[in-house]
mmCIF file of C-alpha atoms and ligand atoms in Angstrom:
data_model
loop_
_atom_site.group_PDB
_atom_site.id
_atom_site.type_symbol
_atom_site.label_atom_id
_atom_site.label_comp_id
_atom_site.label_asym_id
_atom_site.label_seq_id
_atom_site.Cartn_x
_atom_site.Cartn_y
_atom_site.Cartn_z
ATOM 1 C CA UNK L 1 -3.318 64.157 -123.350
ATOM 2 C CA UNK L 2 -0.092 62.496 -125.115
ATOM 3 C CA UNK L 3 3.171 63.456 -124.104
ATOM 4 C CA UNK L 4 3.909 66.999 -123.569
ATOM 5 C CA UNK L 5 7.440 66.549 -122.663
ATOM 6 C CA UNK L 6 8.550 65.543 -126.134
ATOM 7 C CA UNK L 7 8.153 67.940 -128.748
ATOM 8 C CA UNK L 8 10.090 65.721 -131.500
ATOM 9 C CA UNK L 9 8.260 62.506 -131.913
ATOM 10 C CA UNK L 10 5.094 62.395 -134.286
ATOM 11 C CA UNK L 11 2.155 63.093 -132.789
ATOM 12 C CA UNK L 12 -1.935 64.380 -133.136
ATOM 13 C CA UNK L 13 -1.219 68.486 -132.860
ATOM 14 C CA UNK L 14 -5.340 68.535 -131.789
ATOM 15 C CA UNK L 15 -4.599 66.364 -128.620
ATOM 16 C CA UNK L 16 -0.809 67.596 -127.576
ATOM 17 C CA UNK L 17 -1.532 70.082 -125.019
ATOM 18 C CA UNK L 18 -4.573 70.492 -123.099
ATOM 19 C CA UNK L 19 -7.892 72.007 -124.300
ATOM 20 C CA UNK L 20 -10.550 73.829 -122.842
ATOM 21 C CA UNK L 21 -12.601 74.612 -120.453
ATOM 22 C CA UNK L 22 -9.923 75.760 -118.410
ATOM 23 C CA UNK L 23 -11.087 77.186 -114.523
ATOM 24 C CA UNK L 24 -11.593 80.905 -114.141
ATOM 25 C CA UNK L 25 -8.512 82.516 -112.909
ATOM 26 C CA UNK L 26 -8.115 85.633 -112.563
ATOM 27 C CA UNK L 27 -5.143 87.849 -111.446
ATOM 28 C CA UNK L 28 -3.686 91.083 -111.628
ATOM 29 C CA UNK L 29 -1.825 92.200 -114.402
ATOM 30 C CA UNK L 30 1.190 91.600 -115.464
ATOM 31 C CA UNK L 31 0.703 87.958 -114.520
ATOM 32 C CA UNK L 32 2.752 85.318 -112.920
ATOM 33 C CA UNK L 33 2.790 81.528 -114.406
ATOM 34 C CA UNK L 34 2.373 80.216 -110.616
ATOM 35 C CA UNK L 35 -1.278 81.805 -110.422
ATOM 36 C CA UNK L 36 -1.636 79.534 -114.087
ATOM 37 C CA UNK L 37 -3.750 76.483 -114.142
ATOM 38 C CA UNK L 38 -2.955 74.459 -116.135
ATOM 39 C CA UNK L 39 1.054 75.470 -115.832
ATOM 40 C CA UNK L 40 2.041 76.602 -119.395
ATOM 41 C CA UNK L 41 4.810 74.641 -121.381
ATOM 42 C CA UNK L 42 7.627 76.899 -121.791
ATOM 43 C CA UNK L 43 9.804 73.888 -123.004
ATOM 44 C CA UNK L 44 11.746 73.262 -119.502
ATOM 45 C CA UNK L 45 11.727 69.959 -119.892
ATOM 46 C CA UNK L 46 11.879 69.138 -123.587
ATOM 47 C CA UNK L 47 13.360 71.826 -125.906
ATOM 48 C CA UNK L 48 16.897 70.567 -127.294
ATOM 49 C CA UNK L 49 19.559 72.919 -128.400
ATOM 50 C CA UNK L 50 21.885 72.303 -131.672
ATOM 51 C CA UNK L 51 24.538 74.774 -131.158
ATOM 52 C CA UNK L 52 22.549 76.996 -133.623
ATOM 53 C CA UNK L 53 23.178 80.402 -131.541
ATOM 54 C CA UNK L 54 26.671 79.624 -130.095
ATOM 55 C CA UNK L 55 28.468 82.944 -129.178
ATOM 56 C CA UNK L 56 24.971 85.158 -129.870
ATOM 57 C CA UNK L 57 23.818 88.047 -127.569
ATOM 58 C CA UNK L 58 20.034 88.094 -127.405
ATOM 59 C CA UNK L 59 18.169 90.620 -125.233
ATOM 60 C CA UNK L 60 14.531 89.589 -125.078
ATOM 61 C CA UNK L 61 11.501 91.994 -123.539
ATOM 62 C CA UNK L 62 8.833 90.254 -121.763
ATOM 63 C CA UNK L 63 11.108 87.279 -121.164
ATOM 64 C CA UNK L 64 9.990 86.072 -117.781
ATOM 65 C CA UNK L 65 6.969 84.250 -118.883
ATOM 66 C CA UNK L 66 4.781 83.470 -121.306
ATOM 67 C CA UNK L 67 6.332 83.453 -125.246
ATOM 68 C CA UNK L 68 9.504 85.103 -124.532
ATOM 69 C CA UNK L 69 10.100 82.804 -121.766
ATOM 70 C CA UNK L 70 9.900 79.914 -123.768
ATOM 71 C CA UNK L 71 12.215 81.747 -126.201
ATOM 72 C CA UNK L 72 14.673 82.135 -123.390
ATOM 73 C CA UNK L 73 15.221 79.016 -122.660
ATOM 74 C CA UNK L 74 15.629 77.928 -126.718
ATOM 75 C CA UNK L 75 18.251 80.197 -126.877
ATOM 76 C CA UNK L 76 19.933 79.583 -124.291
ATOM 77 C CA UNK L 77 19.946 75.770 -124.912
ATOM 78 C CA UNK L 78 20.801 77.455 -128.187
ATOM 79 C CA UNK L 79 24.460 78.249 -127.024
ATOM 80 C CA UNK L 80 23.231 82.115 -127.009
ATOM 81 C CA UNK L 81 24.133 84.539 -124.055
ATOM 82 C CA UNK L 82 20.754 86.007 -122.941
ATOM 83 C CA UNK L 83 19.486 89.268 -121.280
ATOM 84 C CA UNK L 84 15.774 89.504 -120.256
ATOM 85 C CA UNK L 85 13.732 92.621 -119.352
ATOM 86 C CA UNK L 86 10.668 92.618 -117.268
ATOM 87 C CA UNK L 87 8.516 94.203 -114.606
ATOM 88 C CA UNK L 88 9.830 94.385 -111.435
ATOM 89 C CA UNK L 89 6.144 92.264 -110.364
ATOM 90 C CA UNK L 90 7.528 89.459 -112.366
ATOM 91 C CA UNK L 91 10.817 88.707 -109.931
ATOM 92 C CA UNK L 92 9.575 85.198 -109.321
ATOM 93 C CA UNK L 93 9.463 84.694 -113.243
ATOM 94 C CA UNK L 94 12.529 86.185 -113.645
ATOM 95 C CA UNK L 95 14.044 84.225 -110.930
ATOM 96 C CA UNK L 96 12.801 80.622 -111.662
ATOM 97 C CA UNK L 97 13.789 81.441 -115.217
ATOM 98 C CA UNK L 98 17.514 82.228 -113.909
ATOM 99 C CA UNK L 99 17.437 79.349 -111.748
ATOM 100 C CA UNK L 100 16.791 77.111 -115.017
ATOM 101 C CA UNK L 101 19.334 78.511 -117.319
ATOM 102 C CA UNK L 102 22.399 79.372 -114.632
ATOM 103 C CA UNK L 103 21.249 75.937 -113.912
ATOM 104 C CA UNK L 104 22.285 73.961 -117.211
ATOM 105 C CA UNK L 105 25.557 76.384 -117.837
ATOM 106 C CA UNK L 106 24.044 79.005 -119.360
ATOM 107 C CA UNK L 107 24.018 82.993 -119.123
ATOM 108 C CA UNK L 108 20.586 85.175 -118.097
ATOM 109 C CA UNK L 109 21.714 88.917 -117.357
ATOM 110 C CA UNK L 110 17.885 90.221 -115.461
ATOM 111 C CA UNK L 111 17.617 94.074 -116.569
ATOM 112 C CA UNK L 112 13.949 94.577 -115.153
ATOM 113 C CA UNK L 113 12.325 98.030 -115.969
ATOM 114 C CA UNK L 114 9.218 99.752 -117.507
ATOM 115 C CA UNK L 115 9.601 100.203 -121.044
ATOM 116 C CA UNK L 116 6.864 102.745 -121.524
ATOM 117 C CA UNK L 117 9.793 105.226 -120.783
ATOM 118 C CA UNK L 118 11.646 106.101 -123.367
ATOM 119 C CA UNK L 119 14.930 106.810 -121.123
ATOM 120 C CA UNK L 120 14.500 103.155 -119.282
ATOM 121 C CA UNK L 121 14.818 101.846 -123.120
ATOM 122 C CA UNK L 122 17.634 103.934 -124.134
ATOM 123 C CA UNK L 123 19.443 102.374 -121.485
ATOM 124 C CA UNK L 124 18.028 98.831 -121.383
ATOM 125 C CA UNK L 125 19.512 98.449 -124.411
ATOM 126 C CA UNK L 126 23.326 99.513 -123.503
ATOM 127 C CA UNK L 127 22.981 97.754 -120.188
ATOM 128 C CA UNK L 128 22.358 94.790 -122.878
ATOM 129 C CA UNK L 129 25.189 95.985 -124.868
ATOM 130 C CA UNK L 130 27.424 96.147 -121.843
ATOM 131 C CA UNK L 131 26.720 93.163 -120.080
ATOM 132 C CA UNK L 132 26.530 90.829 -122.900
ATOM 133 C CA UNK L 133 29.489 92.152 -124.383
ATOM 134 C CA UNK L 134 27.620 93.204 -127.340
ATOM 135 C CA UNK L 135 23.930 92.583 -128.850
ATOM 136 C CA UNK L 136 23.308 90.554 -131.833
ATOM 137 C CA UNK L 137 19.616 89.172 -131.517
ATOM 138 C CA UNK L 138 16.538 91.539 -130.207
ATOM 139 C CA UNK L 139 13.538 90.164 -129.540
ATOM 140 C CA UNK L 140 10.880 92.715 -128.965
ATOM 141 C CA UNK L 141 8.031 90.922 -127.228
ATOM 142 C CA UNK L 142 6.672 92.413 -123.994
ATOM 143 C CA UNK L 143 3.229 93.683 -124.390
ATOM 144 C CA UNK L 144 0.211 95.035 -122.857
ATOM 145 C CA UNK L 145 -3.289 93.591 -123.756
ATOM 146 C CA UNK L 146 -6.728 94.784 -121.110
ATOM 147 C CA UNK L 147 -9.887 93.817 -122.767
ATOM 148 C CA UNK L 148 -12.552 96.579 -122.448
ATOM 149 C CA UNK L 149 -15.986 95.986 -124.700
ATOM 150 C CA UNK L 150 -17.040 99.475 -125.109
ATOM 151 C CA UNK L 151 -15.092 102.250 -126.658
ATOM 152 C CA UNK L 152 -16.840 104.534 -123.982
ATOM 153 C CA UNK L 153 -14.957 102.536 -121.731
ATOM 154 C CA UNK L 154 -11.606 102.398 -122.932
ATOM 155 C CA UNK L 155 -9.286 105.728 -121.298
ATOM 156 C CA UNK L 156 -7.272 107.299 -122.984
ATOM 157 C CA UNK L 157 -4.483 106.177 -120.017
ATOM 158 C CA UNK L 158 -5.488 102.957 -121.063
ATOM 159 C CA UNK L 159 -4.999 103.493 -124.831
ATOM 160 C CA UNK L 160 -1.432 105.513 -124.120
ATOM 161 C CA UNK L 161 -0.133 102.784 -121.917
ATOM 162 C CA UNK L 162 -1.350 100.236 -123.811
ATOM 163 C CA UNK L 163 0.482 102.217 -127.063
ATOM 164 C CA UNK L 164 3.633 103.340 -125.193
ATOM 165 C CA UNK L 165 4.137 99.394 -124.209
ATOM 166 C CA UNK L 166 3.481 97.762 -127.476
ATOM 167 C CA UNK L 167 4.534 100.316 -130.498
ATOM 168 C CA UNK L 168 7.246 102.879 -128.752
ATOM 169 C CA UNK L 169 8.753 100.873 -126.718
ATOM 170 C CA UNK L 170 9.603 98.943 -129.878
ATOM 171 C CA UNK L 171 10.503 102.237 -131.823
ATOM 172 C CA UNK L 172 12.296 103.387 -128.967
ATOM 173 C CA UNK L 173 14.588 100.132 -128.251
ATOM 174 C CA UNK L 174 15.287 99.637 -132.282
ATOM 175 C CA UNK L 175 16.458 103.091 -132.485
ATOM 176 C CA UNK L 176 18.949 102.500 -129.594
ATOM 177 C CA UNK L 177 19.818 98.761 -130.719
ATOM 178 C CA UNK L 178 20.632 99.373 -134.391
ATOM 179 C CA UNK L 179 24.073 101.085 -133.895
ATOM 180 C CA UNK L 180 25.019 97.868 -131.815
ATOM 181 C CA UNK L 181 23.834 95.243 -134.165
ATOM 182 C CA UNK L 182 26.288 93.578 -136.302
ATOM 183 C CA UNK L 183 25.718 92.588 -140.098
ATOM 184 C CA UNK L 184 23.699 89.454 -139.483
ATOM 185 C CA UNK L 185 22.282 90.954 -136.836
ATOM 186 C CA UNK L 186 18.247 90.778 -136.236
ATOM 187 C CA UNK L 187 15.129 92.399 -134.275
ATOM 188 C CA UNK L 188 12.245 90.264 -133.983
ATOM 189 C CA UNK L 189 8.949 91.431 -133.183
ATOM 190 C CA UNK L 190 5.794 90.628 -131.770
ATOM 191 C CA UNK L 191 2.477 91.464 -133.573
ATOM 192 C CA UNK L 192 -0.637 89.256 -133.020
ATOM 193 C CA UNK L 193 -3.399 87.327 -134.748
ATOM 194 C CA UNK L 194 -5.201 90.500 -134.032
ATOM 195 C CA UNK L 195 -3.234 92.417 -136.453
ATOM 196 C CA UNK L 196 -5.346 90.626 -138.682
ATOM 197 C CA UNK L 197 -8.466 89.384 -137.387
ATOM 198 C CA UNK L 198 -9.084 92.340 -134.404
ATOM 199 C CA UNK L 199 -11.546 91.030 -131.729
ATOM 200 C CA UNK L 200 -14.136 94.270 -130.828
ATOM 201 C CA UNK L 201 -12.815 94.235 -127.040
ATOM 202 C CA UNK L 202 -9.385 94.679 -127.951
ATOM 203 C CA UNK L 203 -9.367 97.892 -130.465
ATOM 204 C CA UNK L 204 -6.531 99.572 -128.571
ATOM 205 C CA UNK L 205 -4.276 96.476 -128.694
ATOM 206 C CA UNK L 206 -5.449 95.244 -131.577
ATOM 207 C CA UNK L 207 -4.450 98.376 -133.587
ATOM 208 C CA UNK L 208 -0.677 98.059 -131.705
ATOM 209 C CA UNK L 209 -0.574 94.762 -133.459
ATOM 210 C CA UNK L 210 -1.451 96.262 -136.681
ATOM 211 C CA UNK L 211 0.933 98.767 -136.653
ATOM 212 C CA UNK L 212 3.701 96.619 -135.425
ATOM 213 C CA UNK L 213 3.268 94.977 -139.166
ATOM 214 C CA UNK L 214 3.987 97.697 -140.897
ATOM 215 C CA UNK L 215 6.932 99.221 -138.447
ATOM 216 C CA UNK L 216 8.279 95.872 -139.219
ATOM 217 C CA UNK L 217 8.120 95.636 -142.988
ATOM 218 C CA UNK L 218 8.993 99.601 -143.083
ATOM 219 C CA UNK L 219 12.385 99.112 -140.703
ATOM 220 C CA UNK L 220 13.320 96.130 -143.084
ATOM 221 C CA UNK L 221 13.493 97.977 -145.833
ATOM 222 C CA UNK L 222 15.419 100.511 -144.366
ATOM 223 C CA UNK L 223 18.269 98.646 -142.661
ATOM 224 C CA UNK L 224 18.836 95.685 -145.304
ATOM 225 C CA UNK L 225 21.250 97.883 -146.324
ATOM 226 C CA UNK L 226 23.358 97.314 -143.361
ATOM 227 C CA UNK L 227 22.905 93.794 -143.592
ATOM 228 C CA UNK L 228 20.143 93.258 -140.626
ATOM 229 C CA UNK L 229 16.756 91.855 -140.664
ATOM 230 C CA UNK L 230 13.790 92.486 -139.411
ATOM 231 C CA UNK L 231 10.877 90.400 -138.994
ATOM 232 C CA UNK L 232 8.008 89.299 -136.717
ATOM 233 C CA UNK L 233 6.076 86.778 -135.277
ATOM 234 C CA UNK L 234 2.141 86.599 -135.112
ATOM 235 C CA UNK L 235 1.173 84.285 -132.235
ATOM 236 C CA UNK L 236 -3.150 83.075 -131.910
ATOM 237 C CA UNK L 237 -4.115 82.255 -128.577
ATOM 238 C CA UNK L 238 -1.536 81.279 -126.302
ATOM 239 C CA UNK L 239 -1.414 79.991 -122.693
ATOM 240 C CA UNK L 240 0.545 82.726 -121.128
ATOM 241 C CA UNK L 241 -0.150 84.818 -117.915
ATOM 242 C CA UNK L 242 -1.576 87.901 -120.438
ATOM 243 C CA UNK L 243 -5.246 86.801 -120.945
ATOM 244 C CA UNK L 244 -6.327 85.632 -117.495
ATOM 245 C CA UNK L 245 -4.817 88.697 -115.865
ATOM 246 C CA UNK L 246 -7.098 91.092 -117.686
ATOM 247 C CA UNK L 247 -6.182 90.414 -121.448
ATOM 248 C CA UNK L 248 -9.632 88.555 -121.616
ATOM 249 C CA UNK L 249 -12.964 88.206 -119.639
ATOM 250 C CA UNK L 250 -12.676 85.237 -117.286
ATOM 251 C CA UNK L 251 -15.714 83.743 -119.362
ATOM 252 C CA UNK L 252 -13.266 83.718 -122.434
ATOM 253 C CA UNK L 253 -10.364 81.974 -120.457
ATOM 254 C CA UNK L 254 -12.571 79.303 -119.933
ATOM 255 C CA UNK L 255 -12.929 78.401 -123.680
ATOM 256 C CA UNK L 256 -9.504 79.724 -124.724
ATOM 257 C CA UNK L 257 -8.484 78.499 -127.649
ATOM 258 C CA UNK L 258 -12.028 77.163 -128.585
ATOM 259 C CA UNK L 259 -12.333 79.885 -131.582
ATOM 260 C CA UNK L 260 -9.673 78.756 -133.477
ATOM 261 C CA UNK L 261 -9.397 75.100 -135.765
ATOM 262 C CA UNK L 262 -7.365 73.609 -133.278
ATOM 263 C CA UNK L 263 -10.129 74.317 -130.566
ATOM 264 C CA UNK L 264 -7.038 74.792 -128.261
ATOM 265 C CA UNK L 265 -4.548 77.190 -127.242
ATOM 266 C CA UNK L 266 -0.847 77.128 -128.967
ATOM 267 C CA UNK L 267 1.562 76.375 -125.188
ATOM 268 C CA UNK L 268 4.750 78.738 -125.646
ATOM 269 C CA UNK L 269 7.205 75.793 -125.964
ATOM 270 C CA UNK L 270 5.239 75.539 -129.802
ATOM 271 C CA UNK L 271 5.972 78.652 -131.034
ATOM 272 C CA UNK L 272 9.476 79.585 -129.554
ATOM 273 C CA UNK L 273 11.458 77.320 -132.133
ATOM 274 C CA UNK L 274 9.769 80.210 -134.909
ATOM 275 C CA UNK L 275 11.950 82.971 -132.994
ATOM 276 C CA UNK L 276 15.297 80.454 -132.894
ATOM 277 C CA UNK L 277 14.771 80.538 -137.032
ATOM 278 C CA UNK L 278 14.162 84.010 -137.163
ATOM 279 C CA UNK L 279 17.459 84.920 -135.194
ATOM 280 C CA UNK L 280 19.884 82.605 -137.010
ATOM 281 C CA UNK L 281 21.814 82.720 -140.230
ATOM 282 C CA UNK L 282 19.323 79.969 -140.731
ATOM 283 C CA UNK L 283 16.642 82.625 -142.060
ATOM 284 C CA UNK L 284 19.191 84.883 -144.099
ATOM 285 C CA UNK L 285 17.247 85.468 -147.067
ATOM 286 C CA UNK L 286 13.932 86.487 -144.711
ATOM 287 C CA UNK L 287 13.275 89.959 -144.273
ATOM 288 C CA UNK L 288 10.414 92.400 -143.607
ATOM 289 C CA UNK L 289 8.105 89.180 -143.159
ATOM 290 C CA UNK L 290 5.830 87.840 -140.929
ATOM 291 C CA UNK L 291 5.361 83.835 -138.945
ATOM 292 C CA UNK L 292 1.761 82.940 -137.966
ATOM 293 C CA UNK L 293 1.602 80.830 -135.455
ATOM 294 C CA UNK L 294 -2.406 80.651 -134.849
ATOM 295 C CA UNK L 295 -3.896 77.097 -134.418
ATOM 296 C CA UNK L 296 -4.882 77.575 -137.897
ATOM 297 C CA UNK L 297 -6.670 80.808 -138.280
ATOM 298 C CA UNK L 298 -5.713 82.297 -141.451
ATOM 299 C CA UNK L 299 -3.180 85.437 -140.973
ATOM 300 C CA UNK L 300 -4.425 87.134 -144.391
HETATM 301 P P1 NAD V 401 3.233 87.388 -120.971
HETATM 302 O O1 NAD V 401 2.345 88.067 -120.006
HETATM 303 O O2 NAD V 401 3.938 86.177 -120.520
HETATM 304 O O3 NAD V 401 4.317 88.401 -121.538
HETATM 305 C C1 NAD V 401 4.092 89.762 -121.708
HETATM 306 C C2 NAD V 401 5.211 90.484 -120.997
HETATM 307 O O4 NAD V 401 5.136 91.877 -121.288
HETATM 308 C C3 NAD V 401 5.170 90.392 -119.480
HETATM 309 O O5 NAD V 401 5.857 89.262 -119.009
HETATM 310 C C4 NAD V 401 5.863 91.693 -119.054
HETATM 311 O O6 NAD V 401 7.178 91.436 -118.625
HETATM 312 C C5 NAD V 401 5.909 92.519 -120.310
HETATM 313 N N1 NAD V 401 5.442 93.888 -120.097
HETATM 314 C C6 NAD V 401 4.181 94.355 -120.115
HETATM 315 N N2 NAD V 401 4.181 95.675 -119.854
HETATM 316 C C7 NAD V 401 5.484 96.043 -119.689
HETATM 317 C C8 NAD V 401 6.137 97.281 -119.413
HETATM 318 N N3 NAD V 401 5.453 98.430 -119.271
HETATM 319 N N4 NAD V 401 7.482 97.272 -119.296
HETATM 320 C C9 NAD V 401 8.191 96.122 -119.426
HETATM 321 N N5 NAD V 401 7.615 94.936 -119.700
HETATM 322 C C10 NAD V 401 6.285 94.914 -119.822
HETATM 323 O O7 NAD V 401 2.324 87.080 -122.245
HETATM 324 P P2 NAD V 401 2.672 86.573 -123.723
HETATM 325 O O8 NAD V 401 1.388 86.131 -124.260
HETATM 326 O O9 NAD V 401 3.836 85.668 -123.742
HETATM 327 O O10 NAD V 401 3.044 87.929 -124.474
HETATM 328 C C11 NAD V 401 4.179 88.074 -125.283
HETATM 329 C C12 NAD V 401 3.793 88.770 -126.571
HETATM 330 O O11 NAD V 401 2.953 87.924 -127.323
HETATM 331 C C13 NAD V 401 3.032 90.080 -126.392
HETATM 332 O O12 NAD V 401 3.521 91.040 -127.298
HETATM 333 C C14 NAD V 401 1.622 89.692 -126.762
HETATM 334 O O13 NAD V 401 0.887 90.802 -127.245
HETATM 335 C C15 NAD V 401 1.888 88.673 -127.839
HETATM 336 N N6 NAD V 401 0.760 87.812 -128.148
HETATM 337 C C16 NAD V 401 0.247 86.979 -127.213
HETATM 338 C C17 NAD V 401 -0.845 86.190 -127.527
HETATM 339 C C18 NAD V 401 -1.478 85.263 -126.514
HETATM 340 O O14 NAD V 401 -2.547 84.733 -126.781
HETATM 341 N N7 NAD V 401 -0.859 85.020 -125.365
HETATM 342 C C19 NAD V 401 -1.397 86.251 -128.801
HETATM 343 C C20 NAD V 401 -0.830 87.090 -129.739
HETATM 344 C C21 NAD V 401 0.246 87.876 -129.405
HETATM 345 MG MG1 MG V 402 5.396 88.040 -117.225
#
C-alpha cells in the first residue's frame, strides 16, 4: 500500500488504500469505526484546510463516522463551525470526533437524535440554528441501508424505517432549514451509486437513493430563486461502518469494492473534499446536480 497519509502527492489511485478480501465483521447496526478492520481513512491525519469555509455554519447528519465524518473534519480544518447529528449508539464516534476537532481549535456542537421523527428534525435544525449562531451549509447524509434478498422478506417496518431515515428525514430537515439559510446558502445530499445501478438486495434503499435525485433536482429549482443551491453527492462502495453492520452480507464485505474498476472501496477521506466544493462559493454556478464518486462505475 503507498502512503495513505498524504492525499496531495501523485500517486496509483488502484493501490492507495487497501483492497479486498477484507475479514468478516459483522456488527450491529448503526456501526462503530472501532469494530472496523481495516480502520477507515476519515482524513485525521492528512486533510489540509485553506480557509475556504471561514465563518460557515454546517450541520451535518450522520457525522460521526463513515462519509460525513470525514466531511467533518474538512470543514472544520475548513475554518467552518460544525454541528453533527447522530444516534445516541454512536457516542464513541461522536466523541473521538470531538476530541479531534476541539482538539486543533475548532467547533463540533453534538445534537444526537433519531431523525425518523419528524419533531426531532424540526428541532435539530434550530438547535443548529441556535448553537451555531446561524446555519449556512446542510449536509444531509445519515442513512439507513439492511440488505434483505427476497422481497418476501423485506417488512414493511423495514421499508418505513428505512424510508423515514433516508427520504423524510431529508424533506423534513430542508423544510425547517430553508428559512435559516442565507443567499449562498446550500443543502447537500446523499444519494448512492444505487440510485443508478440498484443491487436486487437493496430495493428498499435503493429506491431512497433514487428518489433523493429527483427531491434534489426538484428543490433546486425551486429555491434558486432565493439564491441557494442544492445538490448531491453519489458515493460507490465506501469503507464505512454501514455495510458490515447489516448494509451487506458478510460474504460481500469480504470482496467490497471488488465489483467496481477500481476493484477497491473509495476510504471517506476521498470523497469528503466533493462536499467542501459543493458548500463553498467555489461551486456557485452548480445547482440541482449530482458528484459520482464510484471507483469508476458509470453514474448514467
Ligand atoms: P455510516 O454508517 O458511517 O453513516 C450513516 C449514518 O447514518 C450513521 O452514522 C448514523 O448516525 C446515521 N443514521 C442512521 N439512521 C439514523 C437515524 N434514524 N437517525 C439519525 N441518524 C441515523 O455510513 P456512510 O457510508 O458514511 O453513510 C453516509 C451516507 O452515504 C448514507 O446516506 C449512505 O446511504 C451513503 N452511501 C454510502 C455508501 C457506502 O458504500 N458506504 C455508498 C453510497 C451511499
Ligand atoms: Mg455512525
Amino acid at each position: 500500500m503507498s502512503d495513505t497519509s498524504n492525499q496531495y502527492d501523485i500517486q496509483n489511485p488502484l493501490t492507495q488504500y487497501p483492497r479486498p478480501p477484507f475479514p468478516r465483521q459483522p456488527q450491529p447496526a448503526p456501526g462503530l469505526i472501532g469494530e472496523m478492520d481495516p480502520v477507515p481513512d476519515h482524513g485525521e491525519t492528512s486533510y489540509r484546510g485553506l480557509g475556504r469555509m471561514e465563518g460557515r455554519k454546517a450541520l451535518i447528519t450522520g457525522g460521526d463516522s463513515g462519509i460525513g465524518r470525514a466531511t467533518a473534519i474538512a470543514y472544520a480544518r475548513e475554518g467552518a463551525a460544525v454541528a453533527i447529528n447522530y444516534l445516541d449508539a454512536e457516542s464513541p464516534d461522536a466523541q473521538s470526533l470531538a476530541d479531534l476537532i476541539e482538539g486543533e481549535g475548532g467547533t463540533l456542537v453534538r445534537l444526537p437524535g433519531d431523525l425518523t421523527d419528524e419533531a426531532f428534525c424540526e428541532q435539530l435544525i434550530a438547535d443548529a440554528v441556535d448553537q451555531l449562531g446561524g446555519l449556512d451549509a446542510v449536509v444531509i447524509n445519515a442513512g439507513k441501508q439492511v440488505y434483505t434478498e427476497d422481497i418476501q422478506d423485506l417488512t414493511t417496518e423495514q421499508f418505513d424505517q428505512t424510508y423515514k431515515t433516508n427520504v423524510y428525514a431529508m424533506f423534513w430537515l430542508s423544510k425547517a432549514a430553508l428559512p435559516h439559510l442565507p443567499p449562498g446558502g446550500t443543502i447537500i445530499n446523499t444519494t448512492s451509486i444505487q440510485g443508478y445501478s440498484p443491487s436486487p438486495g437493496l430495493l428498499d434503499y435503493a429506491s431512497t437513493k433514487w428518489a433523493i435525485i429527483g427531491f434534489t433536482k426538484a428543490l433546486a429549482k425551486q429555491v434558486i430563486g432565493d439564491g441557494i443551491r442544492v445538490n448531491a453527492v453519489a458515493p460507490g462502495p465506501f469503507w464505512t461502518p454501514l455495510q458490515p453492520s447489516g448494509g451487506q452480507p458478510q460474504d460481500k464485505v469480504e470482496e467490497f469494492g471488488s465489483q467496481v474498476p477500481y476493484g477497491r472501496p473509495g476510504q471517506p477521506a476521498e470523497i469528503a473534499p466533493m462536499y467542501v466544493f459543493l458548500a463553498t462559493q467555489e461551486s456557485g454556478y452548480t445547482t440541482g446536480e449530482v458528484f459520482g464518486s464510484t471507483g469508476g462505475e458509470p453514474t448514467a
